[in-house]
Amino acid sequence: MITGHHLIAGREAAATHSPFQAENPTTSQKLEPHFGEATLTEADEALQAADGAYDNLRLAPTETRALLLEALADEILALGDELLNRAHAETALPMARLTGERGRAIGQCKMFAALIREGSWAGLSIDRALPERVPAPKPDVRKMMVPLGPVVVFGASNFPFAIGVVGTDTVCAMAAGCPVVVKGHPAHPGTCELLSRAMFAALRKVGLPDACFSLLQGRSHELGRALVEHPLTQAVAFTGSMKGGRALMDIAAAREHPIPVYAEMGSINPVFLLPGALKERAAKIGEAYIGSVTMGVGQFCTNPAVVLGIKGADLGTFLQSAADNAAKVAPQTMLHRGICETYEAGTAVWHTVGGVKMVGSSAAEPNSDATQAACRIFSTSLDVLEANEELRREVFGPCSIVAECASLDDMLRFASSLDGQLTAALHGTPEDLREFAPLVRLLERKVGRLIFNGFGTGIEPCPSMHHGGPYPAASHSYFTSIGTDSIQRFVRPVSYQGFPDDCLPAPLQNANPGGAMRLVDSVLTRDAL
């Protein structure tokens, strides 16, 4: 099924410009077929098609869009072993991990289908007219969220299914009624093509036009720039590096008509070890910490990169446990050679900083030919951590730094200096939480998700999940890229004043044909009027 073609509104376009191949990171074997760089003409064609399909998708009955997402779930599953095998060959992610992630992608499709059927996401609000009100009559005003228009998606390298071609960004944009143009990830282009074919099969199954979706392959910054600059693009979703996300934000801001870029760019996800927890279970926390650091070879944006604890015997027990458990972790293959090289360069810098020492690492040496990375755990003092910016930058991979503090005041000082973060974790007892309440209050200003007695790795896609945070963790702290609220990135409110009932969008009509929850004269109800 993999041809190497671009899939533009259902049309297969041979990719002949600047050919490239995917590479198996474990063996360095080039994988067939050849792919190529989408041209600016092809980018324009995809966005013109998406804009042309906008009314078809946004005006389709809610049930049709819900059925589309359920059909997509079925088509992803129907790809079977071909999808899993190709993703494994392109990413080196274990088959068990890929199987679980496929389940997450399928679950997201069904979650958003249920969300749009339920209807409250659309912010439906009705204030009925009071023509006899004095001194001025009150008009009939009704409001709902409407889709923005064509959305460009840049998927993640580390979650090829759940945050990729048919991941949260694409699924919630199409649930809202926005056509999508995806720039395939050059590290797993075959996986991107297979998933795109699943999307076209689902569109055809429910009778929606192929132009609702396009896949453009490519490695160049020029293609990404062209997609963001295109005047028909109305929003951008991106998961990746700070450098890449900020570049897209700047391009979008420089347009004649700026558009939002919803970028999730990672963070160092600080962990605070409070005294009561260390006294009770320091060794167990150390073991769990290494499990989090090395999960997915450390290739998660919620990896716990910095840990703070108050100096003493209990912190020493934690460090010894971390070192012992790190030694047991075999080196593993990373997603691609570029990520591995950046990891090696980043940890090499840490080795050069005075006052920093490596206290634990994988016992076995990594095989560079197999793109492997070893776990590396470092320790230092808080003063050294604060004085060296390179120690506070995210290094993508299975590494972390533990900093010794003298007191709660040290932790508060460090927390107050933090940039925006996706997560922060506190390990403690209920008494610790009460005693260290000022730290919790401070972290609420800095992070998108606070975790008690756990780690940020492992995200549950659900209505209560917020995966975002103040800049630079994300481009806008209000929005999430995981969970049902992620749909809010691709809609905007429109009010309708004085419209005849039959000319209103169906969810705002008196009959409420879908039975959606609405705020009617300040009272929530599903009742017809």
PDB file of C-alpha atoms in Angstrom, residues 189-327:
ATOM      1  CA  PRO A 189       6.818   8.752   6.051  1.00  0.00           C
ATOM      2  CA  GLY A 190       5.560   5.243   5.293  1.00  0.00           C
ATOM      3  CA  THR A 191       3.575   5.186   8.517  1.00  0.00           C
ATOM      4  CA  CYS A 192       2.151   8.599   7.579  1.00  0.00           C
ATOM      5  CA  GLU A 193       1.028   7.306   4.200  1.00  0.00           C
ATOM      6  CA  LEU A 194      -0.682   4.225   5.621  1.00  0.00           C
ATOM      7  CA  LEU A 195      -2.603   6.295   8.160  1.00  0.00           C
ATOM      8  CA  SER A 196      -3.583   8.826   5.490  1.00  0.00           C
ATOM      9  CA  ARG A 197      -5.041   6.036   3.372  1.00  0.00           C
ATOM     10  CA  ALA A 198      -7.116   5.027   6.396  1.00  0.00           C
ATOM     11  CA  MET A 199      -8.471   8.585   6.540  1.00  0.00           C
ATOM     12  CA  PHE A 200      -9.479   8.566   2.871  1.00  0.00           C
ATOM     13  CA  ALA A 201     -11.202   5.208   3.301  1.00  0.00           C
ATOM     14  CA  ALA A 202     -13.177   6.636   6.219  1.00  0.00           C
ATOM     15  CA  LEU A 203     -14.159   9.790   4.309  1.00  0.00           C
ATOM     16  CA  ARG A 204     -15.458   7.712   1.423  1.00  0.00           C
ATOM     17  CA  LYS A 205     -17.332   5.383   3.757  1.00  0.00           C
ATOM     18  CA  VAL A 206     -19.450   8.274   5.112  1.00  0.00           C
ATOM     19  CA  GLY A 207     -19.739  10.199   1.837  1.00  0.00           C
ATOM     20  CA  LEU A 208     -17.541  13.204   2.658  1.00  0.00           C
ATOM     21  CA  PRO A 209     -15.214  14.587  -0.035  1.00  0.00           C
ATOM     22  CA  ASP A 210     -11.574  13.515  -0.242  1.00  0.00           C
ATOM     23  CA  ALA A 211     -10.646  17.208  -0.243  1.00  0.00           C
ATOM     24  CA  CYS A 212     -11.260  17.291   3.522  1.00  0.00           C
ATOM     25  CA  PHE A 213      -7.759  15.856   3.969  1.00  0.00           C
ATOM     26  CA  SER A 214      -4.321  15.892   2.343  1.00  0.00           C
ATOM     27  CA  LEU A 215      -0.884  14.475   3.133  1.00  0.00           C
ATOM     28  CA  LEU A 216       2.238  16.234   1.915  1.00  0.00           C
ATOM     29  CA  GLN A 217       5.609  14.608   2.518  1.00  0.00           C
ATOM     30  CA  GLY A 218       8.830  16.547   2.926  1.00  0.00           C
ATOM     31  CA  ARG A 219      11.849  17.411   5.023  1.00  0.00           C
ATOM     32  CA  SER A 220      12.413  21.058   4.151  1.00  0.00           C
ATOM     33  CA  HIS A 221      11.704  24.145   6.191  1.00  0.00           C
ATOM     34  CA  GLU A 222      10.466  25.747   2.966  1.00  0.00           C
ATOM     35  CA  LEU A 223       7.461  23.418   2.792  1.00  0.00           C
ATOM     36  CA  GLY A 224       6.562  24.079   6.414  1.00  0.00           C
ATOM     37  CA  ARG A 225       6.894  27.813   5.901  1.00  0.00           C
ATOM     38  CA  ALA A 226       4.711  27.718   2.788  1.00  0.00           C
ATOM     39  CA  LEU A 227       1.942  25.843   4.612  1.00  0.00           C
ATOM     40  CA  VAL A 228       1.918  28.331   7.489  1.00  0.00           C
ATOM     41  CA  GLU A 229       2.168  31.398   5.243  1.00  0.00           C
ATOM     42  CA  HIS A 230      -0.598  30.285   2.882  1.00  0.00           C
ATOM     43  CA  PRO A 231      -3.519  32.720   3.172  1.00  0.00           C
ATOM     44  CA  LEU A 232      -6.091  29.894   3.343  1.00  0.00           C
ATOM     45  CA  THR A 233      -4.491  28.308   6.429  1.00  0.00           C
ATOM     46  CA  GLN A 234      -6.493  29.343   9.476  1.00  0.00           C
ATOM     47  CA  ALA A 235      -4.618  27.559  12.291  1.00  0.00           C
ATOM     48  CA  VAL A 236      -1.549  25.397  12.838  1.00  0.00           C
ATOM     49  CA  ALA A 237      -0.937  22.534  15.270  1.00  0.00           C
ATOM     50  CA  PHE A 238       2.629  21.517  16.057  1.00  0.00           C
ATOM     51  CA  THR A 239       4.309  19.093  18.461  1.00  0.00           C
ATOM     52  CA  GLY A 240       8.090  19.200  18.596  1.00  0.00           C
ATOM     53  CA  SER A 241      11.072  21.275  19.583  1.00  0.00           C
ATOM     54  CA  MET A 242      11.166  24.770  21.007  1.00  0.00           C
ATOM     55  CA  LYS A 243      13.182  25.922  17.992  1.00  0.00           C
ATOM     56  CA  GLY A 244      10.690  24.514  15.483  1.00  0.00           C
ATOM     57  CA  GLY A 245       7.605  25.717  17.317  1.00  0.00           C
ATOM     58  CA  ARG A 246       8.924  29.230  17.785  1.00  0.00           C
ATOM     59  CA  ALA A 247       9.867  29.446  14.101  1.00  0.00           C
ATOM     60  CA  LEU A 248       6.309  28.572  13.084  1.00  0.00           C
ATOM     61  CA  MET A 249       4.901  31.073  15.588  1.00  0.00           C
ATOM     62  CA  ASP A 250       7.057  33.840  14.132  1.00  0.00           C
ATOM     63  CA  ILE A 251       6.034  32.978  10.554  1.00  0.00           C
ATOM     64  CA  ALA A 252       2.353  33.004  11.487  1.00  0.00           C
ATOM     65  CA  ALA A 253       2.674  36.302  13.357  1.00  0.00           C
ATOM     66  CA  ALA A 254       4.356  37.939  10.355  1.00  0.00           C
ATOM     67  CA  ARG A 255       1.455  37.168   7.996  1.00  0.00           C
ATOM     68  CA  GLU A 256      -0.730  39.996   6.807  1.00  0.00           C
ATOM     69  CA  HIS A 257      -3.492  38.277   8.753  1.00  0.00           C
ATOM     70  CA  PRO A 258      -1.814  36.473  11.683  1.00  0.00           C
ATOM     71  CA  ILE A 259      -3.172  33.065  12.682  1.00  0.00           C
ATOM     72  CA  PRO A 260      -2.805  30.978  15.849  1.00  0.00           C
ATOM     73  CA  VAL A 261      -0.073  28.353  16.089  1.00  0.00           C
ATOM     74  CA  TYR A 262      -0.853  25.835  18.790  1.00  0.00           C
ATOM     75  CA  ALA A 263       2.637  24.555  19.548  1.00  0.00           C
ATOM     76  CA  GLU A 264       3.520  22.051  22.257  1.00  0.00           C
ATOM     77  CA  MET A 265       7.271  22.384  22.682  1.00  0.00           C
ATOM     78  CA  GLY A 266       8.346  20.363  25.717  1.00  0.00           C
ATOM     79  CA  SER A 267       9.831  21.228  29.101  1.00  0.00           C
ATOM     80  CA  ILE A 268      12.092  19.966  31.891  1.00  0.00           C
ATOM     81  CA  ASN A 269       9.149  18.866  34.101  1.00  0.00           C
ATOM     82  CA  PRO A 270      10.689  19.436  37.551  1.00  0.00           C
ATOM     83  CA  VAL A 271      10.161  16.928  40.345  1.00  0.00           C
ATOM     84  CA  PHE A 272      10.199  18.022  44.004  1.00  0.00           C
ATOM     85  CA  LEU A 273      11.015  15.375  46.597  1.00  0.00           C
ATOM     86  CA  LEU A 274       9.449  16.456  49.892  1.00  0.00           C
ATOM     87  CA  PRO A 275      10.890  15.265  53.230  1.00  0.00           C
ATOM     88  CA  GLY A 276       8.058  13.012  54.353  1.00  0.00           C
ATOM     89  CA  ALA A 277       8.074  11.026  51.123  1.00  0.00           C
ATOM     90  CA  LEU A 278      11.846  10.604  51.148  1.00  0.00           C
ATOM     91  CA  LYS A 279      11.772   9.407  54.747  1.00  0.00           C
ATOM     92  CA  GLU A 280       9.039   6.851  53.990  1.00  0.00           C
ATOM     93  CA  ARG A 281       9.983   5.486  50.569  1.00  0.00           C
ATOM     94  CA  ALA A 282      13.125   7.032  49.081  1.00  0.00           C
ATOM     95  CA  ALA A 283      14.262   3.795  47.420  1.00  0.00           C
ATOM     96  CA  LYS A 284      10.879   3.130  45.836  1.00  0.00           C
ATOM     97  CA  ILE A 285      10.695   6.672  44.469  1.00  0.00           C
ATOM     98  CA  GLY A 286      14.183   6.211  43.007  1.00  0.00           C
ATOM     99  CA  GLU A 287      13.078   3.061  41.214  1.00  0.00           C
ATOM    100  CA  ALA A 288       9.926   4.719  39.833  1.00  0.00           C
ATOM    101  CA  TYR A 289      11.961   7.748  38.783  1.00  0.00           C
ATOM    102  CA  ILE A 290      14.262   5.663  36.593  1.00  0.00           C
ATOM    103  CA  GLY A 291      11.225   3.959  35.097  1.00  0.00           C
ATOM    104  CA  SER A 292       9.878   7.373  34.113  1.00  0.00           C
ATOM    105  CA  VAL A 293      13.237   8.711  32.845  1.00  0.00           C
ATOM    106  CA  THR A 294      13.764   5.689  30.587  1.00  0.00           C
ATOM    107  CA  MET A 295      10.172   5.168  29.427  1.00  0.00           C
ATOM    108  CA  GLY A 296      10.214   5.277  25.628  1.00  0.00           C
ATOM    109  CA  VAL A 297      14.002   5.808  25.787  1.00  0.00           C
ATOM    110  CA  GLY A 298      13.287   9.149  27.453  1.00  0.00           C
ATOM    111  CA  GLN A 299      11.643  10.462  24.292  1.00  0.00           C
ATOM    112  CA  PHE A 300       8.632  12.058  25.986  1.00  0.00           C
ATOM    113  CA  CYS A 301       8.030  15.780  26.367  1.00  0.00           C
ATOM    114  CA  THR A 302       7.023  15.081  29.995  1.00  0.00           C
ATOM    115  CA  ASN A 303      10.305  13.372  30.910  1.00  0.00           C
ATOM    116  CA  PRO A 304      11.429  14.324  34.469  1.00  0.00           C
ATOM    117  CA  ALA A 305      14.650  16.125  33.558  1.00  0.00           C
ATOM    118  CA  VAL A 306      15.312  17.919  36.860  1.00  0.00           C
ATOM    119  CA  VAL A 307      14.742  16.644  40.409  1.00  0.00           C
ATOM    120  CA  LEU A 308      15.101  18.675  43.594  1.00  0.00           C
ATOM    121  CA  GLY A 309      15.448  17.236  47.104  1.00  0.00           C
ATOM    122  CA  ILE A 310      16.677  18.497  50.461  1.00  0.00           C
ATOM    123  CA  LYS A 311      20.217  17.325  51.157  1.00  0.00           C
ATOM    124  CA  GLY A 312      20.566  14.507  53.670  1.00  0.00           C
ATOM    125  CA  ALA A 313      20.656  10.763  54.177  1.00  0.00           C
ATOM    126  CA  ASP A 314      17.189  10.222  52.683  1.00  0.00           C
ATOM    127  CA  LEU A 315      18.132  11.986  49.448  1.00  0.00           C
ATOM    128  CA  GLY A 316      21.268   9.857  49.409  1.00  0.00           C
ATOM    129  CA  THR A 317      19.096   6.742  49.594  1.00  0.00           C
ATOM    130  CA  PHE A 318      17.062   8.026  46.655  1.00  0.00           C
ATOM    131  CA  LEU A 319      20.212   8.671  44.607  1.00  0.00           C
ATOM    132  CA  GLN A 320      21.609   5.230  45.363  1.00  0.00           C
ATOM    133  CA  SER A 321      18.356   3.591  44.340  1.00  0.00           C
ATOM    134  CA  ALA A 322      18.308   5.644  41.138  1.00  0.00           C
ATOM    135  CA  ALA A 323      21.898   4.647  40.354  1.00  0.00           C
ATOM    136  CA  ASP A 324      21.228   0.958  41.041  1.00  0.00           C
ATOM    137  CA  ASN A 325      18.134   0.928  38.857  1.00  0.00           C
ATOM    138  CA  ALA A 326      19.776   2.935  36.075  1.00  0.00           C
ATOM    139  CA  ALA A 327      22.499   0.287  35.831  1.00  0.00           C
TER     140      ALA A 327
END
